[in-house]
Short mmCIF file of C-alpha atoms in Angstrom, two decimals:
data_model
loop_
_atom_site.label_atom_id
_atom_site.label_comp_id
_atom_site.label_asym_id
_atom_site.label_seq_id
_atom_site.Cartn_x
_atom_site.Cartn_y
_atom_site.Cartn_z
CA MET A 1 -29.86 78.56 -39.41
CA LYS A 2 -29.38 75.40 -41.51
CA LYS A 3 -26.19 74.64 -39.75
CA ILE A 4 -27.63 74.90 -36.27
CA THR A 5 -30.51 72.65 -37.56
CA LYS A 6 -27.97 70.06 -38.97
CA ILE A 7 -25.96 70.29 -35.58
CA PHE A 8 -29.06 69.90 -33.42
CA SER A 9 -30.33 66.88 -35.73
CA ALA A 10 -26.88 65.26 -35.29
CA VAL A 11 -26.83 65.66 -31.47
CA LEU A 12 -30.28 64.55 -31.33
CA ILE A 13 -29.77 61.31 -33.36
CA THR A 14 -26.35 60.42 -31.73
CA GLY A 15 -27.98 60.83 -28.47
CA ILE A 16 -30.77 58.57 -29.19
CA ILE A 17 -28.51 55.99 -30.58
CA THR A 18 -26.12 56.10 -27.73
CA LEU A 19 -28.79 55.94 -25.01
CA SER A 20 -30.53 53.26 -26.67
CA GLY A 21 -27.53 51.02 -26.42
CA PHE A 22 -27.33 51.31 -22.49
CA GLN A 23 -28.66 48.55 -20.43
CA ALA A 24 -29.28 48.97 -16.92
CA LYS A 25 -26.66 47.39 -14.64
CA ALA A 26 -27.31 46.60 -11.10
CA HIS A 27 -25.37 44.88 -8.43
CA CYS A 28 -27.34 41.41 -8.15
CA GLU A 29 -30.48 41.21 -6.61
CA ILE A 30 -30.25 37.59 -5.83
CA PRO A 31 -29.01 38.68 -3.05
CA CYS A 32 -25.56 37.44 -3.26
CA GLY A 33 -24.48 39.12 0.17
CA ILE A 34 -21.54 40.95 -1.52
CA TYR A 35 -22.10 44.65 -0.98
CA GLY A 36 -19.47 47.50 -1.14
CA ASP A 37 -21.38 50.39 0.33
CA SER A 38 -18.33 52.41 0.80
CA VAL A 39 -17.29 51.79 -2.88
CA ARG A 40 -20.84 52.99 -3.84
CA ILE A 41 -20.49 56.21 -1.90
CA ALA A 42 -16.85 56.95 -3.52
CA LEU A 43 -18.51 56.39 -6.82
CA LEU A 44 -21.17 58.89 -6.20
CA TYR A 45 -18.71 61.48 -5.17
CA GLU A 46 -16.60 60.57 -8.47
CA HIS A 47 -19.74 61.00 -10.59
CA ILE A 48 -20.46 64.44 -8.75
CA GLU A 49 -16.76 65.46 -9.63
CA THR A 50 -17.20 64.46 -13.19
CA ILE A 51 -20.48 66.07 -13.62
CA GLU A 52 -18.94 69.21 -12.16
CA LYS A 53 -16.00 69.13 -14.71
CA SER A 54 -18.34 68.67 -17.62
CA MET A 55 -20.31 71.51 -16.72
CA ASN A 56 -17.30 73.69 -16.28
CA GLN A 57 -15.99 72.41 -19.73
CA ILE A 58 -19.50 73.13 -21.37
CA ASN A 59 -19.49 76.59 -19.95
CA GLU A 60 -16.00 77.31 -21.19
CA LEU A 61 -16.80 75.73 -24.73
CA SER A 62 -20.03 77.89 -24.89
CA LYS A 63 -18.25 81.08 -24.40
CA SER A 64 -15.94 80.60 -27.51
CA GLU A 65 -16.64 82.78 -30.41
CA ASN A 66 -16.54 79.58 -32.58
CA PRO A 67 -17.55 76.80 -30.24
CA ASP A 68 -16.27 73.39 -31.06
CA TYR A 69 -19.70 71.71 -31.06
CA ASN A 70 -18.28 68.28 -31.41
CA GLN A 71 -16.42 68.66 -27.90
CA LEU A 72 -19.66 70.39 -26.39
CA VAL A 73 -21.79 67.56 -27.42
CA ARG A 74 -19.16 64.97 -25.89
CA TRP A 75 -19.19 66.94 -22.72
CA VAL A 76 -23.11 67.29 -22.67
CA MET A 77 -23.27 63.51 -23.08
CA ASN A 78 -20.64 62.85 -20.52
CA LYS A 79 -22.57 64.91 -17.89
CA GLU A 80 -25.81 63.16 -18.72
CA GLU A 81 -24.27 59.53 -18.43
CA HIS A 82 -22.86 60.32 -14.98
CA ALA A 83 -25.93 61.80 -13.55
CA LYS A 84 -27.77 58.55 -14.95
CA GLU A 85 -25.07 56.51 -13.11
CA MET A 86 -25.65 58.18 -10.05
CA GLN A 87 -29.38 57.70 -10.22
CA GLU A 88 -28.64 54.00 -10.82
CA ILE A 89 -26.73 53.74 -7.68
CA VAL A 90 -29.11 55.42 -5.56
CA SER A 91 -32.10 53.46 -6.89
CA GLN A 92 -30.87 50.08 -7.81
CA TYR A 93 -28.22 49.80 -5.05
CA PHE A 94 -29.42 51.84 -2.05
CA LEU A 95 -33.05 52.03 -2.41
CA HIS A 96 -33.80 48.58 -3.76
CA GLN A 97 -31.41 46.63 -1.63
CA ARG A 98 -29.47 48.39 0.93
CA VAL A 99 -32.06 50.74 2.86
CA LYS A 100 -34.41 48.21 4.50
CA ILE A 101 -37.98 49.10 5.06
CA THR A 102 -38.62 49.86 8.80
CA SER A 103 -41.64 49.78 11.09
CA SER A 104 -42.89 53.18 12.35
CA ALA A 105 -43.13 51.13 15.85
CA ASP A 106 -39.28 51.57 16.26
CA GLU A 107 -39.21 55.38 16.32
CA ALA A 108 -35.45 55.82 16.13
CA ALA A 109 -35.05 53.36 13.46
CA TYR A 110 -38.04 54.93 11.64
CA ARG A 111 -36.54 58.33 11.57
CA LYS A 112 -33.25 57.11 10.31
CA TYR A 113 -34.90 55.34 7.54
CA VAL A 114 -37.11 58.26 6.66
CA LYS A 115 -33.91 60.51 6.58
CA GLN A 116 -32.03 58.31 4.39
CA LEU A 117 -35.07 58.04 1.87
CA GLU A 118 -35.19 61.85 1.80
CA LEU A 119 -31.58 62.25 1.11
CA LEU A 120 -31.60 59.51 -1.48
CA HIS A 121 -34.65 61.22 -3.11
CA HIS A 122 -32.73 64.67 -2.98
CA LEU A 123 -29.67 62.93 -4.70
CA SER A 124 -31.85 61.37 -7.28
CA VAL A 125 -33.69 64.72 -8.07
CA PHE A 126 -30.50 66.90 -8.11
CA ALA A 127 -28.74 64.44 -10.35
CA MET A 128 -31.69 64.99 -12.84
CA LYS A 129 -31.18 68.74 -12.37
CA SER A 130 -27.52 68.38 -13.28
CA LYS A 131 -28.84 67.03 -16.75
CA GLN A 132 -30.87 70.07 -17.23
CA SER A 133 -28.34 72.64 -16.35
CA THR A 134 -24.74 73.85 -16.03
CA ASP A 135 -25.64 75.62 -12.86
CA LEU A 136 -22.78 74.72 -10.48
CA SER A 137 -24.91 75.31 -7.21
CA ILE A 138 -26.56 71.97 -8.15
CA ILE A 139 -22.82 70.34 -7.44
CA ASP A 140 -22.79 72.03 -4.20
CA THR A 141 -26.07 70.62 -3.38
CA LEU A 142 -25.33 67.07 -4.59
CA ARG A 143 -22.09 66.99 -2.47
CA GLU A 144 -23.94 68.27 0.60
CA LYS A 145 -26.92 65.76 0.23
CA LEU A 146 -24.34 62.79 -0.27
CA HIS A 147 -22.27 63.79 2.75
CA LEU A 148 -25.54 63.85 4.76
CA PHE A 149 -26.69 60.47 3.35
CA GLU A 150 -23.17 58.83 4.16
CA HIS A 151 -23.35 59.96 7.74
CA ALA A 152 -27.18 58.88 8.01
CA TYR A 153 -26.19 55.52 6.57
CA PHE A 154 -23.05 54.65 8.27
CA GLY A 155 -23.41 56.94 11.39
CA ASP A 156 -21.56 59.79 12.67
CA ASP A 157 -18.43 57.81 13.19
CA HIS A 158 -17.78 57.06 9.47
#
């Protein structure tokens, strides 16, 4: 029991120290006019893939008779960081800067706007859920919502 308490304490302290050193990074809000929407979508797909790999590694290491707690903690922290990065891109980049507020007077534009907001909200929430679990169905949902957002944002020709 003491060993588990020590490990938990070490993980907690390491996590607090690590997370307290991070600064929020956003593409400038000047606005600079330099945007890489396709790059951000590709980054979101990459974060999803990394979270999936982290979940698989956590699940695999957890099955071991003598788990390597050091590696386990590293994969958990990796999963957390990539989920946080997803939320940052969704919020700072798309919600704050790229998805423009639209009047309900233009029904078609407003429907598109609401759909984009809905999908971005799903991405943010399921990124949060990926921090709480190693359930791989979350990955499927993230991929689906990102694919839908990509088409809602760029249009069906993209």
